[in-house]
Coordinates of C-alpha atoms in Angstrom, one line a residue:
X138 CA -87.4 7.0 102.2
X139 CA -87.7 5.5 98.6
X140 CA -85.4 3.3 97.5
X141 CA -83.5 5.7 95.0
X142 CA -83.6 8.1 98.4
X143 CA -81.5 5.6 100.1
X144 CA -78.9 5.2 97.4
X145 CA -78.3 9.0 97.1
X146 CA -77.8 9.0 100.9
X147 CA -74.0 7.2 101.3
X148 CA -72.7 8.2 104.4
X149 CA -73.1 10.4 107.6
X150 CA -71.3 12.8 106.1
X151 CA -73.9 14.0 103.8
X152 CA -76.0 13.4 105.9
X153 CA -74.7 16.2 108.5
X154 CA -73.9 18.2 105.4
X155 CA -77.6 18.6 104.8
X156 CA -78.9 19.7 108.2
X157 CA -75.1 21.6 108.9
X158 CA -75.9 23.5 105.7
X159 CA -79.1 25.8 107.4
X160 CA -76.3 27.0 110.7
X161 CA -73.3 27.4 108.3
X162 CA -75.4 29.9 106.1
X163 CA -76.8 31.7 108.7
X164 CA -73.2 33.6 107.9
X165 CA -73.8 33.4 104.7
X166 CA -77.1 35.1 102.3
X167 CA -80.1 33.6 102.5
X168 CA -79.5 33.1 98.5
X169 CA -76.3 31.1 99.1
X170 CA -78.2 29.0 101.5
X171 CA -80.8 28.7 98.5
X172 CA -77.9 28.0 96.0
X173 CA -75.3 25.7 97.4
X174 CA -73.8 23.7 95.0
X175 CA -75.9 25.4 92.3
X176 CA -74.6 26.4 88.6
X177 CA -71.2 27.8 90.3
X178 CA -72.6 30.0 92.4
X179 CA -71.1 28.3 95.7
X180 CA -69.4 29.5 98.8
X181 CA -68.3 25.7 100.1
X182 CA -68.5 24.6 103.0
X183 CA -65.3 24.7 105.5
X184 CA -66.7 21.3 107.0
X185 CA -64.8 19.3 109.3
X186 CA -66.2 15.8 108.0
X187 CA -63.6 12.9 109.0
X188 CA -62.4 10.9 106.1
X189 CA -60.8 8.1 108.4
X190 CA -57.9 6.6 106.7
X191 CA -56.7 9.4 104.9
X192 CA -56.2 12.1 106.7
X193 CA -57.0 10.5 110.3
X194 CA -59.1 13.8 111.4
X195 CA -61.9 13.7 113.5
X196 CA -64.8 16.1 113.1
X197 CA -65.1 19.3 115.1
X198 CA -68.7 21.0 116.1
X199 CA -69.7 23.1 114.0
X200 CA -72.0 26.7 114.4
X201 CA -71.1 29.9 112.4
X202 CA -68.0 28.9 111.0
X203 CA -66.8 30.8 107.9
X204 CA -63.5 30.6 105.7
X205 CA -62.5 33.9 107.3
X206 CA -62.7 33.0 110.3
X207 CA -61.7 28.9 110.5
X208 CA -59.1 28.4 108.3
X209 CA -56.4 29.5 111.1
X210 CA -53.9 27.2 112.4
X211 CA -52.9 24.0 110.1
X212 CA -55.3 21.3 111.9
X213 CA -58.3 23.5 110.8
X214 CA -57.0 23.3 106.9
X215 CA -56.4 20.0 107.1
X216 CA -60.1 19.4 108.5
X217 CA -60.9 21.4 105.3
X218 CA -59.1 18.9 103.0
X219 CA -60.4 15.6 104.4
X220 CA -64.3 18.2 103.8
X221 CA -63.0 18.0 99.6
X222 CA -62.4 14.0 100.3
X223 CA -65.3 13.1 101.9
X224 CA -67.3 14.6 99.2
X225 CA -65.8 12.1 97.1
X226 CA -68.1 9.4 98.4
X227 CA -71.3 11.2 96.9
X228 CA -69.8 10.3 93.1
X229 CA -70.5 6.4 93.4
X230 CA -74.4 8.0 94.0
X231 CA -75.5 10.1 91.4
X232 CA -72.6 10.5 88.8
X233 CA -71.8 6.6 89.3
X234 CA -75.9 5.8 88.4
X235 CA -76.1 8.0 85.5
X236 CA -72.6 6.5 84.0
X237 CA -73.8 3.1 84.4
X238 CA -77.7 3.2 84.3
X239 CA -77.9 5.3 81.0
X240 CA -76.0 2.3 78.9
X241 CA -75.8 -1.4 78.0
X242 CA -74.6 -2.7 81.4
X243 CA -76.7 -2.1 84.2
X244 CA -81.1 -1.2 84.7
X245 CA -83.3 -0.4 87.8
X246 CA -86.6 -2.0 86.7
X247 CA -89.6 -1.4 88.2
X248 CA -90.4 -4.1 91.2
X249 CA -93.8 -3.6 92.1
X250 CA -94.1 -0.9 94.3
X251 CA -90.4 -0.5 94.7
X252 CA -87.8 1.2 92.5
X253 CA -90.1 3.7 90.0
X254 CA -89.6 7.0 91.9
X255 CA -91.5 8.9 89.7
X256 CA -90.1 7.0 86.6
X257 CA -86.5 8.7 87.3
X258 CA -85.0 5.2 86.6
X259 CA -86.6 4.0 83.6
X260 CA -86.2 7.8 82.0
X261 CA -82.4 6.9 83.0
X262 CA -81.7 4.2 81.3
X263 CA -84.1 4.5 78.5
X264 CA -82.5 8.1 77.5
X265 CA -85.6 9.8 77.4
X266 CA -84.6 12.5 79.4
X267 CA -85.2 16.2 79.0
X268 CA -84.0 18.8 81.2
X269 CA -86.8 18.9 83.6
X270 CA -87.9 15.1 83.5
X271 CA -87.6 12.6 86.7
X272 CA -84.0 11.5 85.7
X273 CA -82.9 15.2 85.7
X274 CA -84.6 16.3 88.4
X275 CA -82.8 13.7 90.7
X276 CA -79.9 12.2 89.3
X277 CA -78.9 14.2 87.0
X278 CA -79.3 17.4 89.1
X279 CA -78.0 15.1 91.9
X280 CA -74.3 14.9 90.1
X281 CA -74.4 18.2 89.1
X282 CA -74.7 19.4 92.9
X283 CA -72.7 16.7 94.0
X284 CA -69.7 17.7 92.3
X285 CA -69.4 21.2 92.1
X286 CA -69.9 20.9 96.0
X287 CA -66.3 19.2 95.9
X288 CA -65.1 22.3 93.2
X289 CA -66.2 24.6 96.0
X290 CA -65.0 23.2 98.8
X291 CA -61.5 22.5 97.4
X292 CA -61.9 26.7 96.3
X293 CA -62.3 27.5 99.8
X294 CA -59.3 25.1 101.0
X295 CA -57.5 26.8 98.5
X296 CA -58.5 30.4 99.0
X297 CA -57.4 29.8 103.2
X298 CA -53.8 28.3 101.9
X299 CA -53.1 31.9 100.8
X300 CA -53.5 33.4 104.1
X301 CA -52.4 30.3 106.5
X302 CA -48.7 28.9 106.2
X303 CA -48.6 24.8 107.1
X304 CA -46.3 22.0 106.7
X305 CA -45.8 20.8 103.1
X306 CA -47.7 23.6 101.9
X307 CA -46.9 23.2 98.3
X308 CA -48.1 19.2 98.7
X309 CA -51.3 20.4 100.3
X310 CA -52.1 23.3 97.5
X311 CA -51.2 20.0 94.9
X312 CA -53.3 17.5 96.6
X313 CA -56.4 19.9 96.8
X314 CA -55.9 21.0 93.2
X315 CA -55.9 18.0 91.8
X316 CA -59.3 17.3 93.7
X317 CA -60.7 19.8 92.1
X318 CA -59.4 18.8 88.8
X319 CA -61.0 15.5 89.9
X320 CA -64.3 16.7 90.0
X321 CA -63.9 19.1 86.8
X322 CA -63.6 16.2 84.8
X323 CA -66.7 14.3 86.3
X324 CA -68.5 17.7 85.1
X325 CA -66.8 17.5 81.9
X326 CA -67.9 14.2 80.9
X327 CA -71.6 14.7 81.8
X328 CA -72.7 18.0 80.7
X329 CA -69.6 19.5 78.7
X330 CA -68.7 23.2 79.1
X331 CA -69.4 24.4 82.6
X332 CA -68.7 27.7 84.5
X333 CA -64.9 27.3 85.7
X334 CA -64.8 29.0 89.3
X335 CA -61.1 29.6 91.2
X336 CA -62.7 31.5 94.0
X337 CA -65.2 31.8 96.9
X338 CA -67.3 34.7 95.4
X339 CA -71.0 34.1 95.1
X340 CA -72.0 34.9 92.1
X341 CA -73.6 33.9 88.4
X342 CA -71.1 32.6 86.4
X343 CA -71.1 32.0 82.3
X344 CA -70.3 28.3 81.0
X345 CA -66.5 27.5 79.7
X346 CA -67.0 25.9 76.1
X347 CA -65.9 22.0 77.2
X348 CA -62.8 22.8 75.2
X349 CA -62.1 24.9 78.1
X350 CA -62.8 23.0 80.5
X351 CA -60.4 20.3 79.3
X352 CA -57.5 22.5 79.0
X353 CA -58.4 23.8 82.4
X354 CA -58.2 20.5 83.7
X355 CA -54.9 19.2 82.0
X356 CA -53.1 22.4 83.2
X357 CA -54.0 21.8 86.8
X358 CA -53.0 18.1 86.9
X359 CA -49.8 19.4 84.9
X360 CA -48.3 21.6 87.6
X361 CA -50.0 19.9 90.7
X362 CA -48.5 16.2 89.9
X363 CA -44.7 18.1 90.2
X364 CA -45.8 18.8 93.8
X365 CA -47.9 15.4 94.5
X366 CA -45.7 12.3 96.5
X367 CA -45.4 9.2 94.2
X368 CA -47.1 7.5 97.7
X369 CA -48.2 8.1 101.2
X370 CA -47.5 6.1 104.1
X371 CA -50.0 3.4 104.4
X372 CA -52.3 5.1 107.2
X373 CA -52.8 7.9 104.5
X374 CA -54.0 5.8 101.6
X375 CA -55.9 7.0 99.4
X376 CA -54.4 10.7 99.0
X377 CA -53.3 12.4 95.9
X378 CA -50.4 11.0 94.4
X379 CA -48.3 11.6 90.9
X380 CA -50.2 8.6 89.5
X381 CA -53.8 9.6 90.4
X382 CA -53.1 13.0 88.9
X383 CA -51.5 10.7 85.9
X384 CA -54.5 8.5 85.9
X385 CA -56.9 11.2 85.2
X386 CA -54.9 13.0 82.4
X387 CA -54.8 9.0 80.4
X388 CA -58.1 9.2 81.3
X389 CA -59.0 12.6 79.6
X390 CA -56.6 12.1 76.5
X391 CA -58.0 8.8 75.4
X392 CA -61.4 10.4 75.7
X393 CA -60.2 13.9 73.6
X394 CA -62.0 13.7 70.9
X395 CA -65.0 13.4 72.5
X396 CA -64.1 16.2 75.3
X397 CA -62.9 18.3 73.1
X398 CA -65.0 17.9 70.8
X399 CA -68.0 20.3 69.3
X400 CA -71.8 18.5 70.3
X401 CA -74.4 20.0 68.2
X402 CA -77.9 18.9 67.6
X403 CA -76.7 16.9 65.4
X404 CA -74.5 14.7 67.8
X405 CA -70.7 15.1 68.3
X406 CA -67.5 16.5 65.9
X407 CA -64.8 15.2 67.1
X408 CA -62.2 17.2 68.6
X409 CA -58.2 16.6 68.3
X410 CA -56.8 13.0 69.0
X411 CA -54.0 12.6 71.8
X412 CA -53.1 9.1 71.4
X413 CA -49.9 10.1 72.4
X414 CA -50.1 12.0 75.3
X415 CA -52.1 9.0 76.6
X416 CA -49.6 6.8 76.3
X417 CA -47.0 8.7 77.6
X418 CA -49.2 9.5 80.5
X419 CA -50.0 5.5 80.9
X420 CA -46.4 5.1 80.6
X421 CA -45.9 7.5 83.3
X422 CA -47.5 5.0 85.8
X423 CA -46.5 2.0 84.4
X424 CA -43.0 2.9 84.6
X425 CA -43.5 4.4 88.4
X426 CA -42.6 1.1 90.3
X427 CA -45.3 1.8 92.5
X428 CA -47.9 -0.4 90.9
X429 CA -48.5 -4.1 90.1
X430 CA -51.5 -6.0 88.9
X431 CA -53.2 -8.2 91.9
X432 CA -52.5 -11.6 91.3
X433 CA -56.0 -12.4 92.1
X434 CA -58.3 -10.7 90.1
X435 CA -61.2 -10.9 93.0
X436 CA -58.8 -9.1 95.8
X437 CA -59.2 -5.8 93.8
X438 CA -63.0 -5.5 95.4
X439 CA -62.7 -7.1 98.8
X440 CA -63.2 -5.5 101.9
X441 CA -59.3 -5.6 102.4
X442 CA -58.9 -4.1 99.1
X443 CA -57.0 -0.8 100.5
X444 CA -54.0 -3.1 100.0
X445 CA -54.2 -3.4 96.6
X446 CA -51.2 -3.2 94.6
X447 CA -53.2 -1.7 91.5
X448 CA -55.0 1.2 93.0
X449 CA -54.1 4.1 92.2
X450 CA -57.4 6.7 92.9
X451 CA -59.6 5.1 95.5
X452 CA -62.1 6.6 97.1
X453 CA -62.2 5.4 100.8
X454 CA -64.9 3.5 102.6
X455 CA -65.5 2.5 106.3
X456 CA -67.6 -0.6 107.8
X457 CA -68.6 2.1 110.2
X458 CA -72.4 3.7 110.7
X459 CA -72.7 5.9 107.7
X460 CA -69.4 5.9 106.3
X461 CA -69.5 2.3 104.2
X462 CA -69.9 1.6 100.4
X463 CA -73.7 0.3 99.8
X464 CA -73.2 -1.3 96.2
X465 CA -74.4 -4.8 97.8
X466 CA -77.8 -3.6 98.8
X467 CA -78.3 -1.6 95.7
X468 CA -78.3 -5.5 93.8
X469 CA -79.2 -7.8 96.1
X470 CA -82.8 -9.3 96.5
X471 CA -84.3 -8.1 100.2
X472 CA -83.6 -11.7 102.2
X473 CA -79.6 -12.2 101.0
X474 CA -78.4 -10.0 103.8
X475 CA -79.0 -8.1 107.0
X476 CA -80.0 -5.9 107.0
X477 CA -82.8 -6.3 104.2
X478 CA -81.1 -5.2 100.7
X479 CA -83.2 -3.2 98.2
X480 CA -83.4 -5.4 95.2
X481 CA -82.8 -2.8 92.6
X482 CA -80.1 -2.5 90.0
X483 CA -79.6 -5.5 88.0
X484 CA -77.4 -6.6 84.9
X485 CA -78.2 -6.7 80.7
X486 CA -78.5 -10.1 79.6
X487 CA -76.2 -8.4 77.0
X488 CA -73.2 -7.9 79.4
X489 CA -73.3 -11.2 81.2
X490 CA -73.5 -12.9 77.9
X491 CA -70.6 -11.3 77.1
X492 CA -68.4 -13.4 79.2
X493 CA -66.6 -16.3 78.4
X494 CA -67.5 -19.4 81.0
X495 CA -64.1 -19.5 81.8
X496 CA -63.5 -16.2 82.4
X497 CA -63.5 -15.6 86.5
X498 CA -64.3 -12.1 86.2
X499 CA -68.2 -13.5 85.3
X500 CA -67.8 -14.9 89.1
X501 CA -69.4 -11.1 89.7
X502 CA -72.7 -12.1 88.7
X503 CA -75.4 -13.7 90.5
X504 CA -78.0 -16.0 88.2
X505 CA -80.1 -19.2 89.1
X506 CA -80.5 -20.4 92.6
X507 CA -79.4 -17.9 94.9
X508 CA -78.5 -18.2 99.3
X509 CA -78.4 -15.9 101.4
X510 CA -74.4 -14.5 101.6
X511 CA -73.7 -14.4 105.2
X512 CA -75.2 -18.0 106.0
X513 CA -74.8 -19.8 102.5
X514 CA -78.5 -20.9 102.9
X515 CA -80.9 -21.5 100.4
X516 CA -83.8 -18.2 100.4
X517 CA -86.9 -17.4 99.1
X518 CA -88.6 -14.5 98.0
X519 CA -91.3 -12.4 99.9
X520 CA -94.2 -15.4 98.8
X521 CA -91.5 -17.9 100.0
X522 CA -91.0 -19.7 96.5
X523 CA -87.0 -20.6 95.9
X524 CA -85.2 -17.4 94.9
X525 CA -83.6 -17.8 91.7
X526 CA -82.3 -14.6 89.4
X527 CA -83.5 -14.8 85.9
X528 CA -80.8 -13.9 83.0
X529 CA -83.9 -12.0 81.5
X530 CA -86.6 -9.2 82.3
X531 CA -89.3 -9.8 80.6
X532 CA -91.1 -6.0 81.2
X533 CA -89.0 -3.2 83.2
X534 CA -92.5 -1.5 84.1
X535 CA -93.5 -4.6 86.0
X536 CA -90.6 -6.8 86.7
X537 CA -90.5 -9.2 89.4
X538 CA -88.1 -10.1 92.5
X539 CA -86.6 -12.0 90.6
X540 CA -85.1 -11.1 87.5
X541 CA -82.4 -10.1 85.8
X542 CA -78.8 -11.3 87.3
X543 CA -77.4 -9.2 89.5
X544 CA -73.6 -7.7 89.7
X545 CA -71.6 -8.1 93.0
X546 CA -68.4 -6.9 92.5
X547 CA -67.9 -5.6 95.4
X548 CA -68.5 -8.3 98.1
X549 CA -70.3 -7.7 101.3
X550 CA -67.6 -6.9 104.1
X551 CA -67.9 -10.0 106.9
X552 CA -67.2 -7.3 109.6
X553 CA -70.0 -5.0 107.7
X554 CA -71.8 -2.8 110.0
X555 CA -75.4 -2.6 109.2
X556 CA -75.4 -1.5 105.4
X557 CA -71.4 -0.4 105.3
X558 CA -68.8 -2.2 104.1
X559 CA -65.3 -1.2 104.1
X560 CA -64.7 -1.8 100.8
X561 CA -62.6 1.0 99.0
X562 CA -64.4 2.0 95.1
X563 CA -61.2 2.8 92.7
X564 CA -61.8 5.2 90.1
X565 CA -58.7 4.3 88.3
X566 CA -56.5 0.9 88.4
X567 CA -53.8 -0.2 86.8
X568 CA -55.3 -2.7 84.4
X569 CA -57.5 0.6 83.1
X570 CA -54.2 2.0 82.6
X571 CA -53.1 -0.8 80.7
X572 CA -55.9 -1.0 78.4
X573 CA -55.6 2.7 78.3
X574 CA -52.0 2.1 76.5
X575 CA -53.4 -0.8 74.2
X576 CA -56.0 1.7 72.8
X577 CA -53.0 4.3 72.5
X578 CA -50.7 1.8 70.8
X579 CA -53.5 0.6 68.7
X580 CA -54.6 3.7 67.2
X581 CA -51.2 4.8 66.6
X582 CA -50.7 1.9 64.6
X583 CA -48.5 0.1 66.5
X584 CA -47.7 -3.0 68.3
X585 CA -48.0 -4.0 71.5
X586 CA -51.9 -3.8 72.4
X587 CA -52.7 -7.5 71.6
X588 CA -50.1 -8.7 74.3
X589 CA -51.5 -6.1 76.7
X590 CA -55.0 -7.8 76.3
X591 CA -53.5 -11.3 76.8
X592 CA -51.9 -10.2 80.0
X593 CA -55.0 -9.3 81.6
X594 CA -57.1 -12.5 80.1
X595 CA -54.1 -14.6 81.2
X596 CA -54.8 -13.2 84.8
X597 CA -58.7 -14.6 84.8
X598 CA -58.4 -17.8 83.1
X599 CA -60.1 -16.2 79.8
X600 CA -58.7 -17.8 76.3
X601 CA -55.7 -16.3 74.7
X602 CA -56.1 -14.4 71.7
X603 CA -53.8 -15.6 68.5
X604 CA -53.1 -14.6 65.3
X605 CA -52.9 -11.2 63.4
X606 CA -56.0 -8.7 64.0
X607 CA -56.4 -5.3 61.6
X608 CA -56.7 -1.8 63.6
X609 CA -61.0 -1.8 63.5
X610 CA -60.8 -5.8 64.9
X611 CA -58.7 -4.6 67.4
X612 CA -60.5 -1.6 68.5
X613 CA -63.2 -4.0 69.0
X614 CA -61.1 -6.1 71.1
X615 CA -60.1 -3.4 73.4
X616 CA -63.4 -2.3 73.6
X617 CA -64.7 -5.2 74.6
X618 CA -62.1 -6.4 77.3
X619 CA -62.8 -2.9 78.8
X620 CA -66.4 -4.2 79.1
X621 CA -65.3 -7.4 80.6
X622 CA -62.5 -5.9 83.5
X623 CA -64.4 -2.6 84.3
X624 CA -68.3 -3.7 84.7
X625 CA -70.1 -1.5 86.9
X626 CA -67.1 0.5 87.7
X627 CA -68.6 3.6 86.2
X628 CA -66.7 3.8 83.0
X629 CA -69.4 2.2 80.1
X630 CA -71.1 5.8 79.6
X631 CA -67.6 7.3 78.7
X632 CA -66.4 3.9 76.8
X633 CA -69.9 3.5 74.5
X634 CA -69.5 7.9 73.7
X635 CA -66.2 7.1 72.6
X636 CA -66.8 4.4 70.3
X637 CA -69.9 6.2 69.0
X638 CA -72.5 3.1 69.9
X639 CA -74.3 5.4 73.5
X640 CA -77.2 6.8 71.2
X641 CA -77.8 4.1 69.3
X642 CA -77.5 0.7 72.0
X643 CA -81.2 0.5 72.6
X644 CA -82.9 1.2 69.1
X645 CA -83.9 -1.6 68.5
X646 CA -86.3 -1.6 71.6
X647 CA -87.6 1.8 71.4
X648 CA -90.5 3.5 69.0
X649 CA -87.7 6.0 68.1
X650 CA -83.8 7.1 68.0
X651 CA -82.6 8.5 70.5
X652 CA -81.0 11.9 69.9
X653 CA -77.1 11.6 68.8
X654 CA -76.7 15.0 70.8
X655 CA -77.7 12.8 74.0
X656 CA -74.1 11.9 74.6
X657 CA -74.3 15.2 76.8
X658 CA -76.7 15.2 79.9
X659 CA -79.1 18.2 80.2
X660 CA -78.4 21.3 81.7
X661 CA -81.1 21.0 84.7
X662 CA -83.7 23.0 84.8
X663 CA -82.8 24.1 88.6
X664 CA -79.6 25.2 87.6
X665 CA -80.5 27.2 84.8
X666 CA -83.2 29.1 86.7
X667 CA -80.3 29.6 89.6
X668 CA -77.7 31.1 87.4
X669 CA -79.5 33.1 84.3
X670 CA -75.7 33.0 82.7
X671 CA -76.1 29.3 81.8
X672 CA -76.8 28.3 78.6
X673 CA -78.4 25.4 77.8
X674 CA -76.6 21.9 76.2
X675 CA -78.0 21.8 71.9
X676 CA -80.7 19.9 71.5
X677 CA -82.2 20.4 74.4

């Protein structure tokens, strides 16, 4: 298995997912089997995949289970909720890699004989994909699968909620919706309009203009967050709340221009602003009472992070075999753990010069003389000379084991087993939400953004900002603290679109621009042969 093989390959769950799929379709088509997760055209999968401290279920044996004849009694629904959960782990894979690779923050170089897979990783990050090149092939296409996998398996949840009565049925129907909203919005911000499917019928289905989409999206959050708790007791964390479903919608109207916007050949015409729809949906959670920021910055990432008073939409991770987050061995170099890490994804120069010394958040980086982190001894590298992480790459075709710093922000879990820690990945935390409300405020023209800023720096040991800032200055200010609190936490792709600098971040090292009407991934290939009703992203 390549490297980029092993980071695609999270947990046991999707694991058994791929050789579950071949008995589950035998009551399916042949073509089903052929187009799972494909362009819309998916029947999901009622799979009875644990997702251990959320819904505490336990996986059943599977054979030729179908929606109409599973989804029966309560348990066997609730088995096909924690199936929509568990599918969440597959985002920090694929739609995590091309959010982060693709931009300023993070890049896979090329280590020898390790990390080219067919040049997926360098086409990544360079933005020289094309709808049928190695980035789109695998990651791209990966994310694509990935998530409408978790549209259709929250359609067939849905689709057996109208024939089985169960306890807090309308929490349930909430909870599933807004998973599916979850994963709409993931689709969104990659590859724009996309076909919009309710049901289980297999089928080709036309793209929704992204317009659509978006207004899709906001209605479902809308009428599922009435329904959602505020919180669940602590052995269900990680469930739909009011605030996750909140989180998203903040999420969606700081980006509107951009989502509802027109992309062209010619890059993107921005859509309508809803500065104040984000701020009231900020506001929303701020005002809740059911958040706080962590008073130490560092316990947002830890392995006991599921206690974290800023988390609002976690995806949940076990130190158990196959069901543990791998970001440590994505970054670090092969002897700094056991087991043997893959040396891969390492930081910009750019981003960790960002950072003021002072600033604790920098503590995320490794650079100069590194040990190895469950002994605190000094290592070497495979021709035993002292490991030490360069702040440079000289050549991303050819780099060596040792450059470029790396970014562990998640730390490795001291009751890890094997590769999985039980670190929990947040999508959204509160100090997102704040900055969310300083970019409202801001570009309403109001106050209040520059002490929201303060707060957070204040919380790090960063330098205070003083004195009087115009609108632009403090857009740049905002932008840049989001930088500096949400590295490698898969939001750069959206924040660079936004601030219209994605295209344009890396001309000065390539022969030529890239195209503005990149800030849309590729339709891929794959899908476009599956569903002939697709239509193809412009440019492209």
């Amino acid at each position: 298995m390549s490297r980029s093989d092993a980071t695609r390959m999270p947990n046991g769950e999707t694991r058994r997912t791929l050789t579950q799929v071949a008995d589950l379709m035998k009551s399916y088509s042949r073509n089903t089997a052929r187009t799972a997760g494909l362009a819309g055209l998916i029947l999901a999968l009622p799979l009875a995949a644990a997702m251990q401290g959320c819904t505490d279920l336990k996986e059943t044996p599977l054979s030729s289970i179908t929606p109409a004849n599973y989804y029966k009694n309560e348990a066997e629904v609730m088995s096909g909720v924690s199936s929509v959960y568990a599918q969440l782990r597959g985002t920090v894979d694929d739609y995590y890699n091309v959010s982060e690779i693709s931009t300023d923050e993070m890049v896979v170089p090329t280590r020898g004989q390790d990390w080219y897979d067919n040049g997926q990783w360098l086409d990544l990050h360079r933005q020289t994909w094309t709808p049928n090149s190695p980035a789109t092939g695998s990651l791209i296409n990966g994310a694509y699968n990935t998530l409408f996998t978790g549209v259709a398996r929250a359609n067939t949840v849905l689709d057996a909620l109208n024939r089985v009565t169960i306890a807090d049925q309308k929490k349930v129907v909430a909870e599933v919706r807004t998973l599916r909203a979850l994963y709409y919005y993931m689709l969104m911000d990659l590859f724009g309009g996309v076909p919009i499917v309710t049901d289980i019928e297999v089928k080709p289905r036309a793209r929704a203009t992204r317009a659509q989409v978006f207004a899709f999206i906001e209605k479902e959050l809308n009428e599922s967050r009435v329904d959602l708790p505020a919180s669940w007791p602590a052995d269900q964390n990680g469930r739909m709340t009011k605030g996750a479903a909140d989180a998203i919608l903040a999420s969606m109207y700081v980006n509107a221009q951009v989502f509802t916007g027109t992309v062209t050949a010619s890059g993107l015409q921005p859509g309508q602003a809803k500065w104040a729809e984000a701020a009231a949906a900020a506001d929303r959670i701020l005002n809740s009472g059911v958040y706080s920021l962590a008073t130490n910055w560092r316990s947002n990432f830890a392995a006991n992070n599921a206690s974290s008073p800023e988390n609002i939409l976690v995806i949940k991770f076990l130190n158990a075999d196959d069901l543990g987050l791998n970001f440590p061995m994505r970054v670090l170099h092969y002897n700094q753990f056991t087991p043997s890490p893959w040396n891969g994804f390492a930081a910009l120069a750019e981003t960790y010069n960002a950072f003021d010394a002072a600033d604790q958040r920098r503590q995320i980086f490794l650079i100069g003389p590194q040990v190895n982190l469950e002994t605190g001894q000094p290592v070497t590298d495979r021709a035993g000379t002292p490991l030490s992480f360069t702040l440079t790459i000289a050549d991303v075709t050819q780099a060596k084991e040792n450059e470029g710093p790396r970014i562990l922000k998640w730390p490795i879990d001291p009751a890890h087993v094997a590769q999985n820690n039980g670190n929990d990945y947040a999508w959204f935390r509160l100090a997102e939400i704040m900055l969310i409300k300083a970019e409202a405020l801001n570009e309403q023209g109001q106050a209040g953004a520059l002490a929201i800023i303060n707060q957070l720096r204040a919380r790090v040991g960063a330098p205070q900002y003083t004195g009087t800032y115009t609108q632009a200055q403090m857009r740049a200010m905002i932008f840049n603290e989001r930088l500096l609190e949400l590295t490698a936490e898969g939001k750069r792709r959206q924040d660079m679109i936004r601030a219209g600098t994605y295209t344009s971040m890396f001309s000065y090292k390539l022969p030529a621009p890239v195209p503005a009407y990149k800030v849309l991934m590729p339709i891929p290939q794959t899908q476009m042969q599956t569903n002939p009703l697709l239509e193809q992203n412009p440019g492209y």
